[in-house]
mmCIF file of C-alpha atoms in Angstrom:
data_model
loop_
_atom_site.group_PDB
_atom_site.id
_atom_site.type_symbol
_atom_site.label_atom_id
_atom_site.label_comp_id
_atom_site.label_asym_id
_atom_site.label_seq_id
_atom_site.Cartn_x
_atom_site.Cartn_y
_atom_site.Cartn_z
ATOM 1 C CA UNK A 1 15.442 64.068 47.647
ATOM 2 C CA UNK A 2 16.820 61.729 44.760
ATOM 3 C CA UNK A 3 18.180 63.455 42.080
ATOM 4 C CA UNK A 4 18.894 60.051 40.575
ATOM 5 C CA UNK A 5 15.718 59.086 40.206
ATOM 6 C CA UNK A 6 14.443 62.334 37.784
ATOM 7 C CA UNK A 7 17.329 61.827 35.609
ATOM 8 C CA UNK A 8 16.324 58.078 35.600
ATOM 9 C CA UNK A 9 13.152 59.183 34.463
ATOM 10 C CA UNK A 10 14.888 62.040 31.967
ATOM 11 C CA UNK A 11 16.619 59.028 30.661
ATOM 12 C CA UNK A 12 13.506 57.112 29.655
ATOM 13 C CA UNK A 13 11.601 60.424 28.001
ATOM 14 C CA UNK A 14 11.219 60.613 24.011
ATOM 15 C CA UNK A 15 14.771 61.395 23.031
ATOM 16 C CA UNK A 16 15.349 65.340 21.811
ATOM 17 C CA UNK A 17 18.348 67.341 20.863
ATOM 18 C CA UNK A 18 17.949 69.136 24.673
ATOM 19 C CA UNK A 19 18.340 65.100 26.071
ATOM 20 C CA UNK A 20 21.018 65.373 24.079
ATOM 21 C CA UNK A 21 22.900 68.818 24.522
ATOM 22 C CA UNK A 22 22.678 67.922 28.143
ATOM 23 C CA UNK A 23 23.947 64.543 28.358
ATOM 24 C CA UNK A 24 27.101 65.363 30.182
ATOM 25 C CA UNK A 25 24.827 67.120 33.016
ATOM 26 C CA UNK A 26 22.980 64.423 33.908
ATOM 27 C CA UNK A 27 26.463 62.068 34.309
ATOM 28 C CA UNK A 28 27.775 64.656 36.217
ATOM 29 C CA UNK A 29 24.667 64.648 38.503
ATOM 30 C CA UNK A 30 24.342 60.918 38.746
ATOM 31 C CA UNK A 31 28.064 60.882 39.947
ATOM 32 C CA UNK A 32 27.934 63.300 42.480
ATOM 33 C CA UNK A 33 24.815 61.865 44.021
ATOM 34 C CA UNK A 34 26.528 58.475 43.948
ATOM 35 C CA UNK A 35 23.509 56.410 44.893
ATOM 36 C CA UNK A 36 23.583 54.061 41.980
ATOM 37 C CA UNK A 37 26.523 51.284 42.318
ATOM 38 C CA UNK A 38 29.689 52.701 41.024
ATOM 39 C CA UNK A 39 29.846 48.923 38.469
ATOM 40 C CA UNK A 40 26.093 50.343 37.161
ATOM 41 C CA UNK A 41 26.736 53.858 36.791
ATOM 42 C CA UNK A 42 29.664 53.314 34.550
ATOM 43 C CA UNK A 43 27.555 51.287 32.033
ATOM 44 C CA UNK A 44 25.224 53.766 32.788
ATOM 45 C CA UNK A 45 27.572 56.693 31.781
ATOM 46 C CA UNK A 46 28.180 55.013 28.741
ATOM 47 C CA UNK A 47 24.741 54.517 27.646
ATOM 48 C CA UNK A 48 24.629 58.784 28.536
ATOM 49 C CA UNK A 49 27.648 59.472 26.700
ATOM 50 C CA UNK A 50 25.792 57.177 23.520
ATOM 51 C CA UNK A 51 22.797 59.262 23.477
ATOM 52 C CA UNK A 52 24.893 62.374 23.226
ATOM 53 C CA UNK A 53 26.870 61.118 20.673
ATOM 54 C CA UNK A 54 24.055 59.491 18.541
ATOM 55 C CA UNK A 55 22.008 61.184 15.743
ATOM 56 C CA UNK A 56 18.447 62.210 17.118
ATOM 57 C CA UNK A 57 16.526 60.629 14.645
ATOM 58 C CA UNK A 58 18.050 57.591 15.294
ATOM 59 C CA UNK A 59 17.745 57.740 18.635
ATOM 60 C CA UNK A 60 14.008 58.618 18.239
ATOM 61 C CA UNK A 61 13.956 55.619 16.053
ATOM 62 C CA UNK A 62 15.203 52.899 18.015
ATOM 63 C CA UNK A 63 12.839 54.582 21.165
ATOM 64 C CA UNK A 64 9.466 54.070 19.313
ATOM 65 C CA UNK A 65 10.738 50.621 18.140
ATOM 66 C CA UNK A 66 10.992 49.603 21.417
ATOM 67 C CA UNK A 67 8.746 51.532 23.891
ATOM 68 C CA UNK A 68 5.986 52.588 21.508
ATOM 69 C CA UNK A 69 5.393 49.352 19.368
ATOM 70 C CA UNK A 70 6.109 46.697 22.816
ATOM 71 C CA UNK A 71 3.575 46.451 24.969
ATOM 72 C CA UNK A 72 6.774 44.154 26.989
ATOM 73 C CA UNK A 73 8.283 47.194 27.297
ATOM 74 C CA UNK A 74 5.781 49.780 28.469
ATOM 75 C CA UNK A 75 5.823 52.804 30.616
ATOM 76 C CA UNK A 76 2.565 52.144 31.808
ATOM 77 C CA UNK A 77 3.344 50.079 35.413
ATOM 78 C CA UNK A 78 -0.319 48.877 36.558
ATOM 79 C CA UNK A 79 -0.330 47.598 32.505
ATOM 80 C CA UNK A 80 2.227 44.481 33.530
ATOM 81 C CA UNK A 81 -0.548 43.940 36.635
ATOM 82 C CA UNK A 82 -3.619 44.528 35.117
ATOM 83 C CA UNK A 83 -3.994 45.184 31.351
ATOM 84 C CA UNK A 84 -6.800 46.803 30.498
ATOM 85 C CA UNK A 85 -9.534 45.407 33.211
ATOM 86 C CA UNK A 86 -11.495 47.238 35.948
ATOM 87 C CA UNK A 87 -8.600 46.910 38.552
ATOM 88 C CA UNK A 88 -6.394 49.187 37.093
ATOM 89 C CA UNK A 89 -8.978 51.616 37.062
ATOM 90 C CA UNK A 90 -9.006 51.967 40.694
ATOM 91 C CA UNK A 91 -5.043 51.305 41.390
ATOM 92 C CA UNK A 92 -4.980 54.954 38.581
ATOM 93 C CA UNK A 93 -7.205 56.345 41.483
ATOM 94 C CA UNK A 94 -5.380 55.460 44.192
ATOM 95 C CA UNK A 95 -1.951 57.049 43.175
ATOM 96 C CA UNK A 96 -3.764 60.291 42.023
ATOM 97 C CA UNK A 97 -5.128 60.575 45.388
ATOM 98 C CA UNK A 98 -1.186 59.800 46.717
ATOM 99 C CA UNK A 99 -0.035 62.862 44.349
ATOM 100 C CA UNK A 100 -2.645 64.930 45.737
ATOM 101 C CA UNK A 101 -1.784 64.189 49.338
ATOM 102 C CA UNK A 102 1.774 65.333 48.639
ATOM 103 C CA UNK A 103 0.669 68.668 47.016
ATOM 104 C CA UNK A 104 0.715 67.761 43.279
ATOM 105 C CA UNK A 105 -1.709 67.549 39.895
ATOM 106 C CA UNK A 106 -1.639 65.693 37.150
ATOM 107 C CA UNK A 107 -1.485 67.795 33.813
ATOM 108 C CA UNK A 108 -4.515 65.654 31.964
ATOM 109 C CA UNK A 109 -2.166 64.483 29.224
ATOM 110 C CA UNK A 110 -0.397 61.565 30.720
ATOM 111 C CA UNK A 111 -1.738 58.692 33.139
ATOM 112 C CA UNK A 112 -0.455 59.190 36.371
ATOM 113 C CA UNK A 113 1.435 55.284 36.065
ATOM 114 C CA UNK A 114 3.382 56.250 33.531
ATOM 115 C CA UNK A 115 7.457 55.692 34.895
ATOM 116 C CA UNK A 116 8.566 58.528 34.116
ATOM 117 C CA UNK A 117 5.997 60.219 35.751
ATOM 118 C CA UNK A 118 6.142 58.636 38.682
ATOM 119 C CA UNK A 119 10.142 58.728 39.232
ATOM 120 C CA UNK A 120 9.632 62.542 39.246
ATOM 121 C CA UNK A 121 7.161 62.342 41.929
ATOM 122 C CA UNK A 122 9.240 59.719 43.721
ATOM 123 C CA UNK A 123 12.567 62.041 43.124
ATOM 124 C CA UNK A 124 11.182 64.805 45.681
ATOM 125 C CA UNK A 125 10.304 62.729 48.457
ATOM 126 C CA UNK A 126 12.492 61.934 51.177
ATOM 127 C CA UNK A 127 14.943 59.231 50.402
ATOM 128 C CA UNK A 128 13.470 56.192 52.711
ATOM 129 C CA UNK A 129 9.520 56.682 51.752
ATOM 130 C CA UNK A 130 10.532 57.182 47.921
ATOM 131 C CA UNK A 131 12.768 53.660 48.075
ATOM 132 C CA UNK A 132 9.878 52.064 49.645
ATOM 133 C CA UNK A 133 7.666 53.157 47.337
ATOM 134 C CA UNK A 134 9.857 52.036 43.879
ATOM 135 C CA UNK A 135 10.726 49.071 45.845
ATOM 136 C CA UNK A 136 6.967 48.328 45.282
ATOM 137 C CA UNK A 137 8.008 47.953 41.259
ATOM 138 C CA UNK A 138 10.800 45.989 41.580
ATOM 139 C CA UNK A 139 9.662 43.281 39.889
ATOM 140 C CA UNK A 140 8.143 45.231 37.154
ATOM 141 C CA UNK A 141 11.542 47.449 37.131
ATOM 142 C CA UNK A 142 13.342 44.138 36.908
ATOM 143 C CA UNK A 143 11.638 42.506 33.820
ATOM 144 C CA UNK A 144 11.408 45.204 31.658
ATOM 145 C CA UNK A 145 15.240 45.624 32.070
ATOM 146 C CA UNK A 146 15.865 42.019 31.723
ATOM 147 C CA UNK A 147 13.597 41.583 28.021
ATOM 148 C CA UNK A 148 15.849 45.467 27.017
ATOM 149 C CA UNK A 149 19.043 43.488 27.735
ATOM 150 C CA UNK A 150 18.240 40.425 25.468
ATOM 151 C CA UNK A 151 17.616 42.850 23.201
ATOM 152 C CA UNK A 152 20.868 44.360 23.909
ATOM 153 C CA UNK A 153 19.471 47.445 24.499
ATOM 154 C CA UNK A 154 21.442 50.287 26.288
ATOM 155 C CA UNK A 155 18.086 51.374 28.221
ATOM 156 C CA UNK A 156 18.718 47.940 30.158
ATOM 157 C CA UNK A 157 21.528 50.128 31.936
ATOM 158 C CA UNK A 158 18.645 52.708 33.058
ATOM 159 C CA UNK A 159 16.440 50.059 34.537
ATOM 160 C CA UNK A 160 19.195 47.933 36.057
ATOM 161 C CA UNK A 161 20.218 51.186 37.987
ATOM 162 C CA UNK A 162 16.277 51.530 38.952
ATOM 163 C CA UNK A 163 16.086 48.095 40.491
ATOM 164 C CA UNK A 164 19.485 48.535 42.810
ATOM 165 C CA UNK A 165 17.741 51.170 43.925
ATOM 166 C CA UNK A 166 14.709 49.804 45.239
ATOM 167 C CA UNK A 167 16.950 47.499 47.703
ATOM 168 C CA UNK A 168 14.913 44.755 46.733
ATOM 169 C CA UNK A 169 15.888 41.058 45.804
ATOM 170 C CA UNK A 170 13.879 40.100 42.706
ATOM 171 C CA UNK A 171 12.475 36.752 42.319
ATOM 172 C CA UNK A 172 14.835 35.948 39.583
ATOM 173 C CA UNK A 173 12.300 32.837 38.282
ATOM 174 C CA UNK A 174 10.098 35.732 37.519
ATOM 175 C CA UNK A 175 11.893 37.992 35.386
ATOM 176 C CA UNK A 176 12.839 34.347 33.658
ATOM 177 C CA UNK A 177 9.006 33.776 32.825
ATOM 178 C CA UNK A 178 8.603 37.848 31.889
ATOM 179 C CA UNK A 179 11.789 37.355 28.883
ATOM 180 C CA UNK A 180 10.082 33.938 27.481
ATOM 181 C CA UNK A 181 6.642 35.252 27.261
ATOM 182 C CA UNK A 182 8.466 38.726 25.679
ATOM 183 C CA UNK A 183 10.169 36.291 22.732
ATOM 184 C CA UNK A 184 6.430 35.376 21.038
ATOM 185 C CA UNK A 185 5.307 39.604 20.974
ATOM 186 C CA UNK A 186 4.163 40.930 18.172
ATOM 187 C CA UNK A 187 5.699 44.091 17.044
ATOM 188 C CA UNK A 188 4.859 44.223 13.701
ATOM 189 C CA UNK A 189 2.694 47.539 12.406
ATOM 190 C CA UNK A 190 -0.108 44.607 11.474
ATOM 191 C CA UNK A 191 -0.007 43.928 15.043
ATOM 192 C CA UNK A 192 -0.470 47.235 16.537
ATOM 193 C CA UNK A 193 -2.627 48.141 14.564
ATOM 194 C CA UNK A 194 -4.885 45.160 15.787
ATOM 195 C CA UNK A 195 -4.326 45.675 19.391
ATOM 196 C CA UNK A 196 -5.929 49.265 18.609
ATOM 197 C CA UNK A 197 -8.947 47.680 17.288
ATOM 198 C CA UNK A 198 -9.598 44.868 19.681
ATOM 199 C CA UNK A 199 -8.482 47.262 23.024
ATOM 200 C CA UNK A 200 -11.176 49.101 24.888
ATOM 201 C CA UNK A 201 -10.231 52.954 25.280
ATOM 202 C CA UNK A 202 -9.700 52.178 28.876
ATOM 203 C CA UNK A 203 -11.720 50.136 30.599
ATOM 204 C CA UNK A 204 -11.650 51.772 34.038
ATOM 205 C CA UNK A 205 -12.430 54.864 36.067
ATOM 206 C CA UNK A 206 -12.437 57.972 33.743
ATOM 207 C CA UNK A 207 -10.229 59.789 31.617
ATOM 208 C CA UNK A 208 -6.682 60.567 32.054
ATOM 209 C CA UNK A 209 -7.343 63.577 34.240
ATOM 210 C CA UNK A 210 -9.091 61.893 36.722
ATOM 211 C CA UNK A 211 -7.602 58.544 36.861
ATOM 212 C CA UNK A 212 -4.149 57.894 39.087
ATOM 213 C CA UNK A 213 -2.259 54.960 40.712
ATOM 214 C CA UNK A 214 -0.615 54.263 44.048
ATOM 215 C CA UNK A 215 1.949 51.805 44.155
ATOM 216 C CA UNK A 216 0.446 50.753 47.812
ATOM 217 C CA UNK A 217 -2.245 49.483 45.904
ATOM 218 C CA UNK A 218 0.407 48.089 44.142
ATOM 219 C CA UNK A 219 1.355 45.274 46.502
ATOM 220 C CA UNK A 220 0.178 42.924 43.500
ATOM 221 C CA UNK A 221 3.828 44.719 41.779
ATOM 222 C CA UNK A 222 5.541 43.204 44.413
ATOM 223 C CA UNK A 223 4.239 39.800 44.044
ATOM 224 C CA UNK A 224 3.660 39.496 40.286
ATOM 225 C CA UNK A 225 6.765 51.941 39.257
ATOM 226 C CA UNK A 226 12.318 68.162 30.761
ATOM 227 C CA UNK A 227 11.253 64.795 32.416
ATOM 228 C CA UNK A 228 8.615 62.874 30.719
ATOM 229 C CA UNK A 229 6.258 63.432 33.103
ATOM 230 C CA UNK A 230 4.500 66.777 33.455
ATOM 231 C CA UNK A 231 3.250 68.108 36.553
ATOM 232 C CA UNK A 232 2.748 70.690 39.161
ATOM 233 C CA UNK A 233 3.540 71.130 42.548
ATOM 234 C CA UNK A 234 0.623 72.872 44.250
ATOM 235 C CA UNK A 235 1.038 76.325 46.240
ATOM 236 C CA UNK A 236 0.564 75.722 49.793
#
């Protein structure tokens, strides 16, 4: 088990005033588990120590400027493979169906790529199969982190810790290609609110409840995933 990895994933939830009133909890966890390098953890606890500190709406803020209104940024992992088309359809299917084999449900609210999501599922597997399997979003992991730093974000510190620990070595020309196409987004509320019109619903395999994505059909990642998430563990 990774404890890391669900307060990674606590880390990257909408900000509240419980994020908050716990802040010095999830330090203290993230030090005692010590698998995040000591010279990331520390900008790490910072970053912790920031959000308890901050005001909430501020905080709440800054998180919809930047993970709500960039589609650069998004929680979404098979989005950064394959938008909106047919494929990620069936990669949403595959993962469901890798939940399901390890005894859990999706609640139908959330899409079962969303990173938060899936660092919950990831943080109560054993340690080797749940590196293997974030290892298979490095690259993903990598660029969002890298376009969050040039916007001297402090949630850079959350994804740099995700990406040392995958154990992978990112292709650093393509997190160099992921911050230039970032510069030219569109954030603006005109912008959104076109992406909304032009966007199919989803244009895969079914709603949210049925739909699910396995980061082995996530090979493409490698060459190109309270806590946010909410699930439940099914009684054996």
């Amino acid at each position: 088990m990774m404890k890391s990895l669900k307060i990674l994933g606590l880390l990257l939830a909408y900000p509240t005033d419980e994020l908050k009133a716990h802040a010095g909890d999830l330090r203290a966890v993230l030090e005692d588990e010590a698998l995040v390098p000591a010279k990331i953890r520390r900008r790490l606890d910072a970053f912790i120590g920031e959000i308890g500190r901050r005001n909430i709406l501020n905080l709440q803020e800054e998180y919809v400027r930047l993970f709500d209104r960039s589609r650069a940024h998004s929680f979404y992992l098979f989005e950064h493979v394959h938008g909106e088309s047919r494929d990620r359809g069936q990669a949403m299917v595959d993962l469901t169906d890798l939940y399901k084999r390890h005894g859990f449900t999706l609640a139908a609210r959330e899409l079962p790529d969303y990173l938060p999501l899936f660092l919950e599922f990831l943080s109560v597997l054993p340690f080797e199969e749940a590196q293997e399997l974030l290892g298979e979003t490095a690259h993903i992991l990598a660029a969002i982190g890298a376009k969050l730093k040039a916007k001297k974000s402090g949630y850079a510190h959350v994804f740099a810790a995700l990406e040392a620990l995958t154990g992978v070595e990112v292709d650093p020309r393509f997190v160099e290609q992921a911050v230039e196409e970032a510069k030219s987004e569109d954030t603006s509320l005109e912008a959104l609110d076109k992406q909304w019109e032009e966007t199919p619903a989803f244009d895969g395999a079914g709603t949210p409840a049925a739909c699910g994505v396995c980061p082995q059909a996530t090979h493409h990642l490698a060459n190109t995933a309270p806590t946010g998430a909410d699930h439940q563990q099914s009684q054996q």
